[in-house]
Coordinates of C-alpha atoms and ligand atoms in Angstrom, one line a residue:
X1 CA -43.6 -27.4 35.3
X2 CA -43.8 -23.7 34.4
X3 CA -42.9 -23.2 30.8
X4 CA -41.6 -20.3 28.7
X5 CA -45.0 -18.7 27.9
X6 CA -46.1 -18.7 31.5
X7 CA -42.8 -17.2 32.7
X8 CA -43.0 -14.6 29.9
X9 CA -46.6 -13.6 31.0
X10 CA -45.6 -13.3 34.7
X11 CA -42.4 -11.4 33.9
X12 CA -44.1 -9.0 31.6
X13 CA -46.7 -8.2 34.3
X14 CA -44.0 -7.1 36.8
X15 CA -41.0 -5.8 35.0
X16 CA -40.6 -2.2 33.8
X17 CA -40.4 -2.6 30.1
X18 CA -36.8 -1.6 29.4
X19 CA -35.9 -4.8 27.6
X20 CA -37.0 -6.5 24.5
X21 CA -36.5 -10.2 25.4
X22 CA -36.4 -13.5 23.5
X23 CA -39.6 -15.4 24.5
X24 CA -37.7 -17.9 26.6
X25 CA -36.9 -18.3 30.3
X26 CA -33.5 -19.8 30.6
X27 CA -33.1 -22.3 33.4
X28 CA -29.7 -24.0 33.0
X29 CA -26.4 -23.6 31.3
X30 CA -23.3 -25.6 30.7
X31 CA -20.3 -24.7 28.5
X32 CA -21.7 -23.3 25.2
X33 CA -25.2 -24.6 25.8
X34 CA -28.3 -23.2 27.4
X35 CA -31.7 -24.8 28.2
X36 CA -35.0 -23.0 28.5
X37 CA -38.1 -23.8 30.6
X38 CA -39.7 -25.8 27.8
X39 CA -36.6 -28.0 27.8
X40 CA -35.2 -26.6 24.5
X41 CA -31.5 -26.6 24.0
X42 CA -29.5 -23.6 22.5
X43 CA -26.0 -23.1 21.2
X44 CA -24.9 -19.9 22.7
X45 CA -23.1 -17.3 20.6
X46 CA -24.1 -14.5 22.9
X47 CA -22.5 -15.5 26.2
X48 CA -24.8 -13.3 28.2
X49 CA -23.4 -10.4 26.1
X50 CA -19.8 -11.3 26.1
X51 CA -19.9 -12.2 29.9
X52 CA -19.7 -16.0 30.2
X53 CA -16.4 -16.3 28.4
X54 CA -15.4 -19.5 30.1
X55 CA -18.8 -21.0 29.3
X56 CA -21.8 -21.3 31.5
X57 CA -21.2 -22.6 35.0
X58 CA -17.5 -23.3 34.5
X59 CA -16.6 -25.7 37.4
X60 CA -13.6 -23.8 38.7
X61 CA -15.6 -20.5 38.8
X62 CA -18.6 -22.2 40.4
X63 CA -16.3 -23.8 43.0
X64 CA -14.6 -20.5 43.8
X65 CA -18.0 -18.8 44.2
X66 CA -19.5 -21.5 46.4
X67 CA -16.4 -21.7 48.6
X68 CA -16.2 -18.0 49.0
X69 CA -20.0 -17.7 49.7
X70 CA -19.6 -20.2 52.5
X71 CA -16.7 -18.3 54.0
X72 CA -17.2 -14.5 53.7
X73 CA -19.8 -12.9 51.5
X74 CA -19.4 -9.2 52.1
X75 CA -17.7 -6.7 54.5
X76 CA -17.6 -3.5 52.4
X77 CA -14.4 -1.6 51.5
X78 CA -13.9 -0.6 55.1
X79 CA -11.8 -3.8 55.3
X80 CA -9.3 -5.6 53.1
X81 CA -10.2 -9.0 51.7
X82 CA -8.0 -11.6 50.1
X83 CA -9.9 -12.2 46.9
X84 CA -10.0 -8.5 46.1
X85 CA -6.3 -8.1 46.7
X86 CA -5.4 -11.2 44.7
X87 CA -7.6 -9.9 41.8
X88 CA -6.0 -6.5 41.8
X89 CA -2.5 -8.1 41.9
X90 CA -3.4 -10.2 38.9
X91 CA -4.8 -7.3 36.9
X92 CA -1.8 -5.1 37.5
X93 CA 0.7 -7.8 37.0
X94 CA -0.8 -8.5 33.5
X95 CA -1.4 -4.9 32.3
X96 CA 0.2 -1.5 32.1
X97 CA -1.6 -0.5 35.3
X98 CA -0.3 -0.2 38.9
X99 CA -3.6 0.5 40.6
X100 CA -7.2 -0.7 40.6
X101 CA -10.6 0.6 41.7
X102 CA -13.2 -2.1 41.9
X103 CA -16.8 -1.5 40.7
X104 CA -19.8 -3.7 40.0
X105 CA -20.4 -3.1 36.3
X106 CA -19.0 -1.6 33.1
X107 CA -20.9 1.7 33.5
X108 CA -19.6 2.0 37.1
X109 CA -16.0 1.3 36.0
X110 CA -16.4 4.0 33.3
X111 CA -17.9 6.5 35.9
X112 CA -14.8 5.9 38.0
X113 CA -12.6 6.6 35.0
X114 CA -14.5 9.8 34.2
X115 CA -14.3 11.0 37.8
X116 CA -10.5 10.2 37.8
X117 CA -9.9 12.0 34.6
X118 CA -11.7 15.1 35.9
X119 CA -10.2 15.2 39.3
X120 CA -6.7 14.6 37.9
X121 CA -7.0 17.3 35.4
X122 CA -9.4 19.8 37.0
X123 CA -10.8 22.1 38.0
X124 CA -10.7 23.9 34.6
X125 CA -10.2 20.9 32.4
X126 CA -13.2 18.5 32.5
X127 CA -14.3 17.9 28.9
X128 CA -14.1 14.3 27.6
X129 CA -14.1 13.5 23.9
X130 CA -15.5 10.2 22.9
X131 CA -16.5 8.8 19.4
X132 CA -19.7 8.6 17.4
X133 CA -21.1 5.1 17.6
X134 CA -19.5 4.4 21.0
X135 CA -21.2 2.8 23.9
X136 CA -20.0 3.4 27.5
X137 CA -23.0 2.6 29.7
X138 CA -26.5 3.8 30.8
X139 CA -25.8 5.9 33.9
X140 CA -26.2 9.6 33.2
X141 CA -22.5 10.4 32.8
X142 CA -21.7 7.2 30.7
X143 CA -24.8 7.7 28.5
X144 CA -23.6 11.3 27.9
X145 CA -20.2 9.9 26.9
X146 CA -22.0 7.4 24.6
X147 CA -21.9 8.7 21.1
X148 CA -25.3 7.5 20.0
X149 CA -28.2 10.0 20.2
X150 CA -30.8 7.3 20.5
X151 CA -29.5 6.6 24.0
X152 CA -29.8 10.3 25.0
X153 CA -33.4 10.9 24.0
X154 CA -35.7 11.9 26.9
X155 CA -32.9 12.3 29.5
X156 CA -32.0 16.0 29.1
X157 CA -30.3 17.7 30.7
X158 CA -27.4 15.3 30.5
X159 CA -24.2 16.0 32.5
X160 CA -22.0 18.6 30.7
X161 CA -18.5 18.1 29.4
X162 CA -19.0 15.3 26.9
X163 CA -18.4 15.9 23.2
X164 CA -18.3 13.4 20.3
X165 CA -15.8 13.2 17.4
X166 CA -16.6 11.5 14.1
X167 CA -15.6 7.9 14.2
X168 CA -12.4 7.2 12.3
X169 CA -11.6 10.9 11.6
X170 CA -8.5 12.2 13.5
X171 CA -9.2 15.8 12.2
X172 CA -12.6 15.8 13.8
X173 CA -11.0 14.7 17.1
X174 CA -8.2 17.3 16.9
X175 CA -10.8 20.0 16.1
X176 CA -12.6 19.3 19.4
X177 CA -9.5 19.6 21.6
X178 CA -9.5 22.8 23.6
X179 CA -8.2 24.2 26.9
X180 CA -11.1 22.5 28.7
X181 CA -10.4 19.0 27.4
X182 CA -9.0 16.4 29.9
X183 CA -9.3 13.0 28.2
X184 CA -10.2 11.0 25.1
X185 CA -12.4 8.0 25.8
X186 CA -12.8 5.1 23.3
X187 CA -13.3 1.4 22.9
X188 CA -10.5 -0.2 20.9
X189 CA -13.2 -1.9 19.0
X190 CA -16.8 -0.7 19.2
X191 CA -19.0 -3.6 20.2
X192 CA -22.6 -2.5 20.7
X193 CA -22.8 -0.3 17.6
X194 CA -21.8 -3.0 15.2
X195 CA -18.4 -4.6 15.9
X196 CA -16.4 -1.7 14.4
X197 CA -12.6 -2.0 14.9
X198 CA -10.5 1.2 15.2
X199 CA -7.6 0.9 12.9
X200 CA -4.2 0.7 14.7
X201 CA -3.0 3.8 12.9
X202 CA -6.1 5.7 14.1
X203 CA -5.5 4.6 17.7
X204 CA -1.8 5.6 17.4
X205 CA -2.9 9.0 16.2
X206 CA -5.3 9.3 19.2
X207 CA -2.4 8.4 21.5
X208 CA -0.2 11.0 19.9
X209 CA -2.9 13.7 20.2
X210 CA -3.2 12.8 23.9
X211 CA 0.5 13.2 24.4
X212 CA 0.7 16.4 22.4
X213 CA -2.2 18.0 24.4
X214 CA -1.5 16.4 27.8
X215 CA -4.8 14.5 27.7
X216 CA -5.5 11.2 29.4
X217 CA -6.3 8.3 27.1
X218 CA -9.1 6.1 28.5
X219 CA -9.8 2.7 26.9
X220 CA -13.2 1.2 27.6
X221 CA -12.3 -2.5 27.4
X222 CA -15.5 -3.6 29.1
X223 CA -16.4 -5.7 26.1
X224 CA -13.0 -6.2 24.4
X225 CA -11.1 -7.0 27.6
X226 CA -10.6 -10.4 29.4
X227 CA -9.4 -12.3 26.3
X228 CA -12.3 -11.6 24.0
X229 CA -10.1 -10.4 21.1
X230 CA -7.3 -13.0 21.6
X231 CA -5.1 -11.3 24.2
X232 CA -6.0 -10.5 27.8
X233 CA -6.7 -6.9 26.8
X234 CA -7.2 -5.6 23.2
X235 CA -4.7 -2.8 23.6
X236 CA -1.9 -5.4 23.9
X237 CA -2.1 -6.1 20.2
X238 CA -2.6 -2.6 19.0
X239 CA 0.7 -0.9 19.8
X240 CA -1.1 1.7 22.0
X241 CA -1.1 1.8 25.8
X242 CA -3.9 3.8 27.5
X243 CA -3.5 5.8 30.7
X244 CA -6.8 4.5 32.2
X245 CA -8.6 1.3 31.3
X246 CA -11.9 -0.2 32.3
X247 CA -13.0 -3.8 32.3
X248 CA -16.2 -5.6 33.4
X249 CA -18.3 -8.0 31.3
X250 CA -16.3 -11.2 31.3
X251 CA -14.2 -10.4 34.4
X252 CA -16.4 -12.5 36.7
X253 CA -17.9 -14.9 34.1
X254 CA -21.4 -13.9 35.2
X255 CA -20.8 -12.4 38.7
X256 CA -21.2 -8.6 38.6
X257 CA -17.8 -7.0 38.8
X258 CA -15.9 -4.3 37.0
X259 CA -12.6 -2.6 37.5
X260 CA -10.9 0.7 36.6
X261 CA -7.1 0.5 36.1
X262 CA -4.5 3.2 35.9
X263 CA -0.9 4.1 36.6
X264 CA 0.3 5.1 40.0
X265 CA 1.0 8.8 39.1
X266 CA -2.6 9.2 38.0
X267 CA -4.2 7.1 40.7
X268 CA -2.9 9.4 43.4
X269 CA -5.6 12.0 42.3
X270 CA -8.3 9.8 43.8
X271 CA -7.6 10.1 47.5
X272 CA -9.5 8.9 50.5
X273 CA -13.2 9.8 50.3
X274 CA -13.2 10.9 46.6
X275 CA -14.9 7.8 45.3
X276 CA -16.4 4.6 46.7
X277 CA -18.7 1.6 46.1
X278 CA -20.4 -0.4 48.8
X279 CA -20.3 -3.7 46.8
X280 CA -17.2 -2.9 44.6
X281 CA -14.8 -5.9 44.6
X282 CA -17.2 -7.9 46.8
X283 CA -15.4 -11.1 47.9
X284 CA -17.7 -13.5 46.0
X285 CA -17.5 -11.6 42.8
X286 CA -13.7 -11.1 43.2
X287 CA -13.2 -14.8 43.9
X288 CA -15.0 -15.6 40.7
X289 CA -12.8 -13.1 38.8
X290 CA -9.6 -14.6 40.3
X291 CA -10.7 -18.0 39.1
X292 CA -11.4 -16.6 35.7
X293 CA -8.0 -15.0 35.5
X294 CA -6.2 -18.1 36.6
X295 CA -7.8 -20.0 33.7
X296 CA -7.2 -17.3 31.1
X297 CA -3.6 -17.0 32.1
X298 CA -2.9 -20.7 31.6
X299 CA -0.6 -21.5 28.6
X300 CA -2.4 -21.6 25.3
X301 CA -5.7 -20.0 26.3
X302 CA -5.4 -16.9 24.2
X303 CA -3.9 -18.8 21.3
X304 CA -7.0 -21.0 21.4
X305 CA -9.2 -17.9 21.3
X306 CA -7.3 -16.6 18.2
X307 CA -7.4 -20.0 16.5
X308 CA -11.2 -20.4 17.0
X309 CA -11.7 -16.8 16.1
X310 CA -9.9 -17.3 12.8
X311 CA -11.9 -20.4 12.1
X312 CA -15.2 -18.7 12.8
X313 CA -14.2 -15.6 10.8
X314 CA -13.2 -17.9 7.9
X315 CA -16.5 -19.8 8.0
X316 CA -18.5 -16.5 8.2
X317 CA -16.6 -15.2 5.3
X318 CA -17.7 -18.2 3.4
X319 CA -21.3 -17.6 4.3
X320 CA -21.0 -13.9 3.2
X321 CA -19.6 -15.1 -0.2
X322 CA -22.5 -17.5 -0.6
X323 CA -25.2 -14.8 0.1
X324 CA -23.8 -11.6 -1.4
X325 CA -27.3 -10.1 -1.5
X326 CA -27.5 -10.3 2.3
X327 CA -23.9 -10.0 3.6
X328 CA -20.8 -8.2 2.5
X329 CA -18.1 -9.6 4.8
X330 CA -16.8 -10.1 8.3
X331 CA -15.1 -7.8 10.8
X332 CA -13.9 -7.9 14.3
X333 CA -11.1 -9.5 16.2
X334 CA -10.7 -12.8 18.1
X335 CA -14.1 -14.0 19.1
X336 CA -15.8 -10.6 18.8
X337 CA -17.0 -10.9 15.2
X338 CA -19.7 -9.3 13.1
X339 CA -21.2 -10.4 9.8
X340 CA -21.7 -7.1 7.9
X341 CA -25.0 -7.0 6.1
X342 CA -26.2 -5.4 2.9
X343 CA -29.1 -2.9 3.0
X344 CA -31.5 -5.9 2.3
X345 CA -29.7 -7.9 5.0
X346 CA -30.1 -5.1 7.5
X347 CA -33.9 -5.1 6.9
X348 CA -33.9 -8.8 7.6
X349 CA -31.5 -8.7 10.5
X350 CA -34.1 -9.0 13.3
X351 CA -35.8 -11.8 11.3
X352 CA -32.5 -13.7 10.9
X353 CA -31.9 -13.5 14.7
X354 CA -35.4 -14.6 15.3
X355 CA -35.2 -17.6 13.0
X356 CA -31.9 -18.7 14.4
X357 CA -33.4 -18.5 17.9
X358 CA -36.2 -20.8 16.6
X359 CA -33.5 -23.2 15.4
X360 CA -31.8 -23.1 18.8
X361 CA -28.9 -20.7 18.0
X362 CA -28.4 -17.5 20.0
X363 CA -26.8 -14.5 18.4
X364 CA -27.8 -10.8 18.3
X365 CA -28.2 -7.9 15.9
X366 CA -25.6 -5.3 17.2
X367 CA -26.6 -1.7 16.6
X368 CA -29.3 -3.0 14.2
X369 CA -26.5 -3.3 11.5
X370 CA -24.4 -6.3 12.1
X371 CA -25.0 -9.9 13.2
X372 CA -22.7 -10.2 16.2
X373 CA -21.0 -13.5 17.3
X374 CA -19.6 -13.5 20.8
X375 CA -19.5 -17.2 21.9
X376 CA -17.9 -18.4 25.0
X377 CA -14.1 -18.3 24.4
X378 CA -14.0 -22.1 25.0
X379 CA -16.2 -22.6 21.9
X380 CA -15.3 -25.7 19.8
X381 CA -15.4 -26.4 16.1
X382 CA -18.5 -28.6 16.5
X383 CA -20.5 -25.6 17.9
X384 CA -19.1 -23.3 15.2
X385 CA -20.0 -25.7 12.5
X386 CA -23.5 -26.1 14.0
X387 CA -23.9 -22.3 13.9
X388 CA -22.7 -22.0 10.4
X389 CA -25.1 -24.8 9.1
X390 CA -28.1 -23.2 10.7
X391 CA -27.1 -19.7 9.7
X392 CA -26.6 -20.8 6.0
X393 CA -30.0 -22.5 6.1
X394 CA -31.7 -19.4 7.5
X395 CA -30.0 -17.1 4.9
X396 CA -30.8 -19.5 2.1
X397 CA -34.5 -19.2 3.0
X398 CA -34.3 -15.4 2.9
X399 CA -32.0 -14.9 0.0
X400 CA -33.4 -14.3 -3.5
Ligands
PLP1 C1 -21.5 -3.4 28.1 C2 -20.7 -2.2 27.9 C3 -20.7 -1.2 28.9 C4 -21.7 -1.1 30.0 O1 -21.5 -2.2 30.9 P1 -22.7 -2.5 32.0 O2 -22.0 -3.6 32.8 O3 -23.9 -2.9 31.3 O4 -22.9 -1.2 32.8 C5 -19.7 -0.1 28.8 N1 -18.9 -0.1 27.8 C6 -18.8 -1.1 26.8 C7 -17.8 -1.0 25.7 C8 -19.7 -2.2 26.9 O5 -19.7 -3.1 25.9

């Protein structure tokens, strides 16, 4: 049988080198576990980057996908399909929104939000303010919105009309508002740049600034949405309601699907022909998402996420206390948690991730600053305990 090293060699020959990958070819997944081509087993605290929130190959999602794939795979948005309608009904019934546009990814959902904000406010108002450290995607407009220069390098000229306020500083935000501004775009909790929550008071100030200056508030919940922080959407526990919201990652538990949600009075600005996607809301992806939502909306699901999140945060806090030379504490919400590292810890971050990988535990080093833990939301104490044991072992070997 073909093993990891042979797959790696073949892959490296044919892929454009945009990714730095673990040297493993994954062949099978179930729940919180993955197996590679050498037959090694992993405990997964990455979930395909916060995607497989119900665990790998959840039977209800697999069943929905297989049934739909055998019935109707694709017709485009020239027609109605039942799964897409059911999904939009569930999303609107469980959020502030009345209307949905279906996309295939987080970046595409954000592109739709950016286009909506502009067409709704234009033609003279088009500027969007986002925050330093933010991540909104890799298309040209979403990379321009992303507040991290390292993602811009080499791609000039970027689309115009994106400016970045200093994270956590309401004055910096207010100073950027002018007659051209149409929206403020932010993640309720920054995921990629190192699990950085926005304080509720800060978010409330952002909401007030939007109201005062007649701006749209766009929440990028691509990573925080779909139960990750312990409620269906993160905004639901922050006392702030956006005007536009995007979701993707965990929506299809691995099938590519994203959505942009808004209120009816804003949605009317995107009329026939203004925006489209051939695959958006594809029946198979939508059927997966309907299955995901049914499970998440069952009694007790989000309470379970909060409970395991508290348990994991508590255990990680214990680890930080044991190794103060490497870690200073824990931040995040629900099961989107980061172990904050000291300067020394940051220098060893890649090494920690690598050693855990060798030990059969998958995590990542978000923003090269914080060890990020984003397990499937169905993670149990046994897996959390296994992670903590191995993490403590690895840190003990690196601590002075
Ligand atoms: C992952 C992510 C995106 C981009 O999603 P893609 O599906 O990779 O295009 C956008 N915003 C946030 C907050 C994300 O975490």
